[in-house]
DNA sequence: GATAAAATCGACCAATTATGTCGAATAGTC
DNA sequence: GACTATTCGACATAATTGGTCGATTTTATC
């Protein structure tokens, strides 16, 4: 048994289903190891949680850096940044954050701070450059917009968690994304935006039943 | 404060986020009442859980009865039954069932039994009639198919919960639904099925971004 | 507005549950 | 077979949570 396997298992369980449902006994049982072994690699539960948080942050940053690698203009960059963020929100259960906030408040604050510091400076920079370039509306106050965006995403995240009922998480984030993009884009750049969005439509379209498209085609015959 | 409000709050919290995350203190706090008041309406936590389960069952049955009201043939009935079931799966968090199974095993068994008894006899009857009518394949063993269906849905439910990551719950259940429908339908009734499915497409289409449709239309200009 | 009854509060206790420890057992190496 | 490294799971201790109860507030009635 090694540290990586334990950490990755904990990461998967915690981020998808929350921290509290998994006791140290439970985790050890799932890995088919004893608690003693578990405590050999992680000095305490708090230690395990902290390392999972680091992994969360590292993954998020890595996704952003990969997005940055691509040769892209400012419109494309803001889109890819937002997509990374959206995917992160979809992948991560709110339970993870609520459990973290309640039981490891310091760690929670730190993680949120870290995540924000990864994405918002990037978005800010791209917004500022894009405004100069004319792709985003000149009336935008970039710093303020980024702060507001930060608030909105947090709310959407909580909202999506409670409303899995009627709308899919997917749809909530997609709508919020569009709201933001059309909110910042300069009117004359709208066609460009829609063209860029089309490139992303493949990913979002996975959620659309092929059967129905088929049926419609049949109808048109 | 009255019993209904408490019960409905607990119902909403439990079914969407699981039972264990909500202590009696937490529930009381959310309702802005004291524990004493809470215990005036529900003699124990087990009592509250039990009543929530009854409400779950009642809602499920009501949805099925409403579906039965409509004047429909056997194909339409099987579709509406399956849709009710699918919606129920989408609305209800797995955490609710896993918590129930672990901490209130008797209640769990009873609820599952009750839910199954609501839906599967209905599906069985419609399948049997539909086979005679020729809308479903004559080679089907209805009783066996229903039992298998029951197993499959349970698995899909667990699966959907773990994979919220990459696919939306929506899509998992939709694919499973199509798999079942095309699995039982008689080849000659496929056009009818596809026609019926089209009526449901509105509901499933909510998940499709209007913007993208718009963009596509623009492209075609 | 005085009095009684009903409802509410939240501190408290007891029981459950979880974390973290430790001696014993097992596996591997020379 | 002796020595080391690793694993096991029972157990003690700490933390959490279900459930109780007297004190207090609110409501109803005269």
Coordinates of C-alpha atoms in Angstrom, one line a residue, chain B residues 61-81 84 122 125-126 129 196 199-200:
Chain B
X61 CA -47.7 6.6 -6.0
X62 CA -49.6 9.8 -6.7
X63 CA -47.4 10.5 -9.7
X64 CA -48.1 7.0 -11.1
X65 CA -51.9 7.4 -10.5
X66 CA -51.8 10.7 -12.3
X67 CA -50.1 9.1 -15.2
X68 CA -52.7 6.3 -15.1
X69 CA -55.6 8.9 -15.3
X70 CA -54.7 9.8 -18.9
X71 CA -56.5 7.9 -21.6
X72 CA -53.7 5.9 -23.1
X73 CA -52.7 2.7 -24.9
X74 CA -50.2 0.2 -23.6
X75 CA -47.3 1.7 -25.3
X76 CA -48.1 5.1 -23.9
X77 CA -48.6 3.7 -20.4
X78 CA -45.3 1.9 -20.3
X79 CA -43.7 5.1 -21.4
X80 CA -45.4 7.2 -18.7
X81 CA -44.7 4.7 -16.0
X84 CA -42.4 8.7 -13.6
X122 CA -48.4 -1.7 -13.3
X125 CA -49.8 -5.6 -16.6
X126 CA -49.1 -3.2 -19.4
X129 CA -51.4 -6.6 -22.5
X196 CA -44.5 8.8 -28.8
X199 CA -44.0 14.0 -27.4
X200 CA -41.6 13.6 -24.5

